[in-house]
PDB file of C-alpha atoms and ligand atoms in Angstrom:
ATOM      1  CA  MET S1226     216.316  60.352 -23.541  1.00  0.00           C
ATOM      2  CA  HIS S1227     213.553  59.398 -25.940  1.00  0.00           C
ATOM      3  CA  LEU S1228     209.845  59.009 -24.817  1.00  0.00           C
ATOM      4  CA  SER S1229     209.225  55.910 -26.575  1.00  0.00           C
ATOM      5  CA  THR S1230     212.487  54.065 -24.917  1.00  0.00           C
ATOM      6  CA  HIS S1231     211.016  55.346 -21.778  1.00  0.00           C
ATOM      7  CA  PHE S1232     207.859  53.627 -22.458  1.00  0.00           C
ATOM      8  CA  TRP S1233     209.275  50.315 -23.796  1.00  0.00           C
ATOM      9  CA  SER S1234     211.625  49.931 -21.286  1.00  0.00           C
ATOM     10  CA  SER S1235     209.090  50.470 -18.452  1.00  0.00           C
ATOM     11  CA  VAL S1236     206.673  47.999 -20.130  1.00  0.00           C
ATOM     12  CA  VAL S1237     209.286  45.361 -20.735  1.00  0.00           C
ATOM     13  CA  THR S1238     210.737  45.828 -16.901  1.00  0.00           C
ATOM     14  CA  GLY S1239     207.162  45.729 -15.634  1.00  0.00           C
ATOM     15  CA  ILE S1240     205.945  42.566 -17.216  1.00  0.00           C
ATOM     16  CA  ALA S1241     209.235  40.848 -16.402  1.00  0.00           C
ATOM     17  CA  LEU S1242     209.496  42.118 -12.791  1.00  0.00           C
ATOM     18  CA  TYR S1243     205.515  41.311 -12.261  1.00  0.00           C
ATOM     19  CA  PRO S1244     204.478  38.749 -14.880  1.00  0.00           C
ATOM     20  CA  ARG S1245     201.418  37.819 -12.865  1.00  0.00           C
ATOM     21  CA  GLU S1246     200.152  41.303 -11.490  1.00  0.00           C
ATOM     22  CA  PRO S1247     199.335  43.267 -14.077  1.00  0.00           C
ATOM     23  CA  HIS S1248     198.305  46.387 -12.209  1.00  0.00           C
ATOM     24  CA  LYS S1249     201.917  46.746 -10.489  1.00  0.00           C
ATOM     25  CA  ALA S1250     203.602  46.128 -13.977  1.00  0.00           C
ATOM     26  CA  THR S1251     201.045  48.974 -15.181  1.00  0.00           C
ATOM     27  CA  LEU S1252     202.142  50.999 -12.317  1.00  0.00           C
ATOM     28  CA  LEU S1253     205.756  50.818 -13.187  1.00  0.00           C
ATOM     29  CA  ALA S1254     205.062  51.533 -16.348  1.00  0.00           C
ATOM     30  CA  LEU S1255     203.145  54.489 -16.155  1.00  0.00           C
ATOM     31  CA  ALA S1256     205.759  55.964 -13.517  1.00  0.00           C
ATOM     32  CA  GLY S1257     208.406  55.139 -15.909  1.00  0.00           C
ATOM     33  CA  VAL S1258     206.854  57.434 -18.441  1.00  0.00           C
ATOM     34  CA  LEU S1259     205.277  60.109 -16.503  1.00  0.00           C
ATOM     35  CA  VAL S1260     208.373  60.955 -14.514  1.00  0.00           C
ATOM     36  CA  ASP S1261     209.163  63.159 -18.086  1.00  0.00           C
ATOM     37  CA  VAL S1262     205.794  65.344 -17.610  1.00  0.00           C
ATOM     38  CA  ASP S1263     208.026  67.629 -15.986  1.00  0.00           C
ATOM     39  CA  HIS S1264     209.572  68.559 -19.010  1.00  0.00           C
ATOM     40  CA  TYR S1265     205.971  68.892 -20.345  1.00  0.00           C
ATOM     41  CA  VAL S1266     205.163  71.560 -17.795  1.00  0.00           C
ATOM     42  CA  LEU S1267     208.365  73.297 -17.939  1.00  0.00           C
ATOM     43  CA  TYR S1268     208.024  73.719 -21.997  1.00  0.00           C
ATOM     44  CA  ALA S1269     204.450  74.790 -21.539  1.00  0.00           C
ATOM     45  CA  LEU S1270     204.994  77.334 -18.588  1.00  0.00           C
ATOM     46  CA  ARG S1271     208.486  78.899 -20.672  1.00  0.00           C
ATOM     47  CA  SER S1272     206.934  78.651 -24.238  1.00  0.00           C
ATOM     48  CA  GLY S1273     202.939  79.677 -23.489  1.00  0.00           C
ATOM     49  CA  GLU S1274     201.920  76.835 -25.123  1.00  0.00           C
ATOM     50  CA  TRP S1275     199.987  74.169 -23.384  1.00  0.00           C
ATOM     51  CA  ASN S1276     198.850  72.169 -26.600  1.00  0.00           C
ATOM     52  CA  PRO S1277     200.627  68.687 -26.119  1.00  0.00           C
ATOM     53  CA  VAL S1278     201.072  67.572 -29.809  1.00  0.00           C
ATOM     54  CA  GLU S1279     203.127  70.736 -30.284  1.00  0.00           C
ATOM     55  CA  ALA S1280     205.087  69.871 -26.940  1.00  0.00           C
ATOM     56  CA  LEU S1281     206.131  66.625 -28.736  1.00  0.00           C
ATOM     57  CA  ARG S1282     206.803  68.288 -31.819  1.00  0.00           C
ATOM     58  CA  TYR S1283     209.255  70.472 -30.373  1.00  0.00           C
ATOM     59  CA  ASN S1284     210.739  67.706 -28.191  1.00  0.00           C
ATOM     60  CA  GLN S1285     211.622  65.804 -31.471  1.00  0.00           C
ATOM     61  CA  ARG S1286     213.447  69.156 -32.910  1.00  0.00           C
ATOM     62  CA  ARG S1287     215.125  70.095 -30.148  1.00  0.00           C
ATOM     63  CA  ALA S1288     218.288  68.098 -30.401  1.00  0.00           C
ATOM     64  CA  PHE S1289     219.003  69.309 -33.830  1.00  0.00           C
ATOM     65  CA  PRO S1290     220.187  72.949 -34.952  1.00  0.00           C
ATOM     66  CA  PRO S1291     217.096  74.998 -35.914  1.00  0.00           C
ATOM     67  CA  ARG S1292     216.412  75.220 -39.642  1.00  0.00           C
ATOM     68  CA  SER S1293     217.018  78.366 -41.612  1.00  0.00           C
ATOM     69  CA  GLY S1294     214.053  80.868 -41.341  1.00  0.00           C
ATOM     70  CA  GLU S1295     212.804  78.749 -38.042  1.00  0.00           C
ATOM     71  CA  THR S1296     212.020  81.428 -35.197  1.00  0.00           C
ATOM     72  CA  ARG S1297     211.059  79.520 -32.398  1.00  0.00           C
ATOM     73  CA  PRO S1298     213.532  79.385 -29.636  1.00  0.00           C
ATOM     74  CA  ARG S1299     215.450  76.484 -27.646  1.00  0.00           C
ATOM     75  CA  TYR S1300     214.551  76.033 -23.786  1.00  0.00           C
ATOM     76  CA  GLY S1301     217.413  74.111 -22.685  1.00  0.00           C
ATOM     77  CA  PRO S1302     217.175  70.889 -21.045  1.00  0.00           C
ATOM     78  CA  LEU S1303     213.709  71.597 -19.034  1.00  0.00           C
ATOM     79  CA  ARG S1304     214.643  69.505 -16.180  1.00  0.00           C
ATOM     80  CA  SER S1305     212.917  70.055 -13.291  1.00  0.00           C
ATOM     81  CA  ARG S1306     214.245  68.530  -9.690  1.00  0.00           C
ATOM     82  CA  ILE S1307     212.571  65.531 -10.083  1.00  0.00           C
ATOM     83  CA  HIS S1308     215.335  64.578 -12.594  1.00  0.00           C
ATOM     84  CA  HIS S1309     217.997  64.931  -9.943  1.00  0.00           C
ATOM     85  CA  PRO S1310     218.438  61.463  -8.815  1.00  0.00           C
ATOM     86  CA  TRP S1311     220.266  62.237  -5.712  1.00  0.00           C
ATOM     87  CA  LEU S1312     217.156  64.134  -4.365  1.00  0.00           C
ATOM     88  CA  THR S1313     214.415  62.054  -6.055  1.00  0.00           C
ATOM     89  CA  LEU S1314     216.131  58.336  -5.260  1.00  0.00           C
ATOM     90  CA  PRO S1315     216.384  58.600  -1.689  1.00  0.00           C
ATOM     91  CA  LEU S1316     212.757  59.994  -1.008  1.00  0.00           C
ATOM     92  CA  VAL S1317     211.505  57.507  -3.441  1.00  0.00           C
ATOM     93  CA  TRP S1318     213.098  54.730  -1.469  1.00  0.00           C
ATOM     94  CA  LEU S1319     212.079  56.156   1.953  1.00  0.00           C
ATOM     95  CA  LEU S1320     208.278  56.046   0.536  1.00  0.00           C
ATOM     96  CA  SER S1321     208.644  52.491  -0.598  1.00  0.00           C
ATOM     97  CA  ILE S1322     209.814  51.228   2.414  1.00  0.00           C
ATOM     98  CA  LEU S1323     207.022  53.390   4.348  1.00  0.00           C
ATOM     99  CA  TRP S1324     204.529  52.232   1.968  1.00  0.00           C
ATOM    100  CA  PRO S1325     204.877  48.885  -0.043  1.00  0.00           C
ATOM    101  CA  PRO S1326     202.503  49.459  -2.556  1.00  0.00           C
ATOM    102  CA  PHE S1327     204.406  52.428  -3.808  1.00  0.00           C
ATOM    103  CA  ARG S1328     207.355  50.105  -4.588  1.00  0.00           C
ATOM    104  CA  PRO S1329     206.447  49.443  -8.350  1.00  0.00           C
ATOM    105  CA  ILE S1330     206.245  52.974  -9.119  1.00  0.00           C
ATOM    106  CA  ALA S1331     209.581  53.719  -7.056  1.00  0.00           C
ATOM    107  CA  GLN S1332     211.008  51.200  -9.493  1.00  0.00           C
ATOM    108  CA  GLY S1333     209.650  52.866 -12.609  1.00  0.00           C
ATOM    109  CA  ILE S1334     211.085  56.174 -11.291  1.00  0.00           C
ATOM    110  CA  LEU S1335     214.619  54.408 -10.783  1.00  0.00           C
ATOM    111  CA  LEU S1336     214.330  52.795 -14.215  1.00  0.00           C
ATOM    112  CA  HIS S1337     213.514  56.341 -15.967  1.00  0.00           C
ATOM    113  CA  LEU S1338     216.520  58.045 -13.872  1.00  0.00           C
ATOM    114  CA  VAL S1339     219.266  55.032 -14.856  1.00  0.00           C
ATOM    115  CA  LEU S1340     218.317  55.730 -18.671  1.00  0.00           C
ATOM    116  CA  ASP S1341     218.230  59.568 -18.475  1.00  0.00           C
ATOM    117  CA  THR S1342     221.701  59.672 -16.567  1.00  0.00           C
ATOM    118  CA  ASP S1343     223.249  57.557 -18.846  1.00  0.00           C
ATOM    119  CA  LEU S1344     224.223  54.887 -16.264  1.00  0.00           C
ATOM    120  CA  HIS S1345     223.672  51.923 -18.310  1.00  0.00           C
ATOM    121  CA  LEU S1346     225.943  53.720 -20.825  1.00  0.00           C
ATOM    122  CA  ARG S1347     228.726  54.705 -18.414  1.00  0.00           C
ATOM    123  CA  LEU S1348     229.060  51.143 -16.852  1.00  0.00           C
ATOM    124  CA  ASP S1349     228.727  49.289 -20.300  1.00  0.00           C
ATOM    125  CA  TRP S1350     231.263  46.492 -19.383  1.00  0.00           C
ATOM    126  CA  ARG S1351     231.333  45.393 -22.983  1.00  0.00           C
ATOM    127  CA  VAL S1352     233.185  48.646 -24.090  1.00  0.00           C
ATOM    128  CA  TRP S1353     235.640  48.793 -21.317  1.00  0.00           C
ATOM    129  CA  GLN S1354     236.630  44.921 -22.132  1.00  0.00           C
ATOM    130  CA  ARG S1355     236.843  46.196 -25.877  1.00  0.00           C
ATOM    131  CA  ALA S1356     238.917  49.224 -25.328  1.00  0.00           C
ATOM    132  CA  GLN S1357     240.731  47.525 -22.151  1.00  0.00           C
ATOM    133  CA  GLY S1358     240.890  50.954 -20.625  1.00  0.00           C
ATOM    134  CA  ARG S1359     242.512  52.805 -23.276  1.00  0.00           C
ATOM    135  CA  CYS S1360     240.996  55.532 -25.377  1.00  0.00           C
ATOM    136  CA  GLU S1361     239.705  54.215 -28.646  1.00  0.00           C
ATOM    137  CA  GLY S1362     240.165  57.359 -30.392  1.00  0.00           C
ATOM    138  CA  CYS S1363     244.408  58.012 -29.858  1.00  0.00           C
ATOM    139  CA  ARG S1364     245.001  54.497 -27.870  1.00  0.00           C
ATOM    140  CA  VAL S1365     246.424  56.596 -25.293  1.00  0.00           C
ATOM    141  CA  GLY S1366     245.961  54.472 -21.485  1.00  0.00           C
ATOM    142  CA  GLY S1367     246.291  56.112 -18.298  1.00  0.00           C
ATOM    143  CA  VAL S1368     244.081  58.950 -18.820  1.00  0.00           C
ATOM    144  CA  ALA S1369     240.621  59.793 -17.795  1.00  0.00           C
ATOM    145  CA  VAL S1370     238.087  57.849 -20.324  1.00  0.00           C
ATOM    146  CA  ALA S1371     234.536  57.655 -20.307  1.00  0.00           C
ATOM    147  CA  VAL S1372     231.620  55.586 -22.663  1.00  0.00           C
ATOM    148  CA  HIS S1373     230.338  58.085 -25.013  1.00  0.00           C
ATOM    149  CA  TYR S1374     227.761  57.581 -28.021  1.00  0.00           C
ATOM    150  CA  VAL S1375     229.110  58.067 -30.960  1.00  0.00           C
ATOM    151  CA  GLU S1376     225.840  59.162 -32.773  1.00  0.00           C
ATOM    152  CA  PRO S1377     223.768  60.814 -29.920  1.00  0.00           C
ATOM    153  CA  ILE S1378     220.743  59.251 -29.156  1.00  0.00           C
ATOM    154  CA  GLN S1379     218.658  62.447 -29.405  1.00  0.00           C
ATOM    155  CA  ARG S1380     219.478  62.400 -33.399  1.00  0.00           C
ATOM    156  CA  GLY S1381     218.674  58.867 -33.893  1.00  0.00           C
ATOM    157  CA  GLY S1382     221.890  56.747 -32.867  1.00  0.00           C
ATOM    158  CA  PRO S1383     221.064  53.600 -31.570  1.00  0.00           C
ATOM    159  CA  LEU S1384     220.441  52.977 -27.946  1.00  0.00           C
ATOM    160  CA  TRP S1385     221.958  49.621 -27.052  1.00  0.00           C
ATOM    161  CA  THR S1386     224.178  48.942 -30.098  1.00  0.00           C
ATOM    162  CA  LEU S1387     227.387  48.417 -28.836  1.00  0.00           C
ATOM    163  CA  ASN S1388     228.669  49.832 -32.222  1.00  0.00           C
ATOM    164  CA  ASN S1389     227.531  53.232 -31.329  1.00  0.00           C
ATOM    165  CA  ARG S1390     229.252  53.167 -27.971  1.00  0.00           C
ATOM    166  CA  THR S1391     233.210  54.111 -27.704  1.00  0.00           C
ATOM    167  CA  LEU S1392     235.816  54.848 -24.689  1.00  0.00           C
ATOM    168  CA  LEU S1393     237.152  58.241 -24.920  1.00  0.00           C
ATOM    169  CA  CYS S1394     239.382  60.607 -23.256  1.00  0.00           C
ATOM    170  CA  GLU S1395     238.644  64.353 -23.034  1.00  0.00           C
ATOM    171  CA  SER S1396     240.117  65.502 -26.483  1.00  0.00           C
ATOM    172  CA  CYS S1397     239.112  62.743 -28.685  1.00  0.00           C
ATOM    173  CA  LEU S1398     235.428  63.191 -27.790  1.00  0.00           C
ATOM    174  CA  ARG S1399     236.085  67.071 -28.504  1.00  0.00           C
ATOM    175  CA  VAL S1400     237.248  66.066 -31.408  1.00  0.00           C
ATOM    176  CA  LEU S1401     234.474  63.639 -32.350  1.00  0.00           C
ATOM    177  CA  ARG S1402     231.949  66.182 -31.365  1.00  0.00           C
ATOM    178  CA  LYS S1403     233.232  68.699 -33.655  1.00  0.00           C
ATOM    179  CA  ARG S1404     233.342  66.378 -36.438  1.00  0.00           C
ATOM    180  CA  LYS S1405     229.656  65.375 -35.890  1.00  0.00           C
ATOM    181  CA  LYS S1406     228.652  69.101 -35.818  1.00  0.00           C
ATOM    182  CA  THR S1407     230.012  70.131 -39.429  1.00  0.00           C
ATOM    183  CA  ALA S1408     228.883  66.534 -40.540  1.00  0.00           C
TER     184      ALA S1408
HETATM  185 ZN1  LIG C1528     213.248  61.697 -18.248  1.00  0.00          ZN
HETATM  186 ZN1  LIG C1529     242.125  59.819 -26.961  1.00  0.00          ZN
END
């Protein structure tokens, strides 16, 4: 997920949940963005490059295939354990029960992981309703289907637009991804 998406969704959620408590709204927004510090640290450790500007540049490039003549390697998803929801969320939940001031931070982390794991995409009822449970590629029903982005977010596809979401079976998804690769 884009850093800017995390930033804006955290700010909006913070203001919505705590309209009269700016320090809590700020904590939520900070937590919602700073979860991604693990990408930066892992990037720096693997590449030996600690300049955050370079890290941001790499972050913008990494979803695209290397340009001709580009020698810099790709480092994969660069996710630490913080990004595993089933590890982080119980811990964060427990902490916010034991220590209530931690709650806005926990909400920020939860929001971040929901966006990163595409939960908002997979559970989008608008798509399920439009497709009525059938694959929108081949119109076959009764097969395993899931919601996917038509144009991946990392490549500039819109995040919330219904038109960029589609319910597909496994084989139609493969066809779509292949077409996008050669496009
Ligand atoms: Zn993240
Ligand atoms: Zn299909």
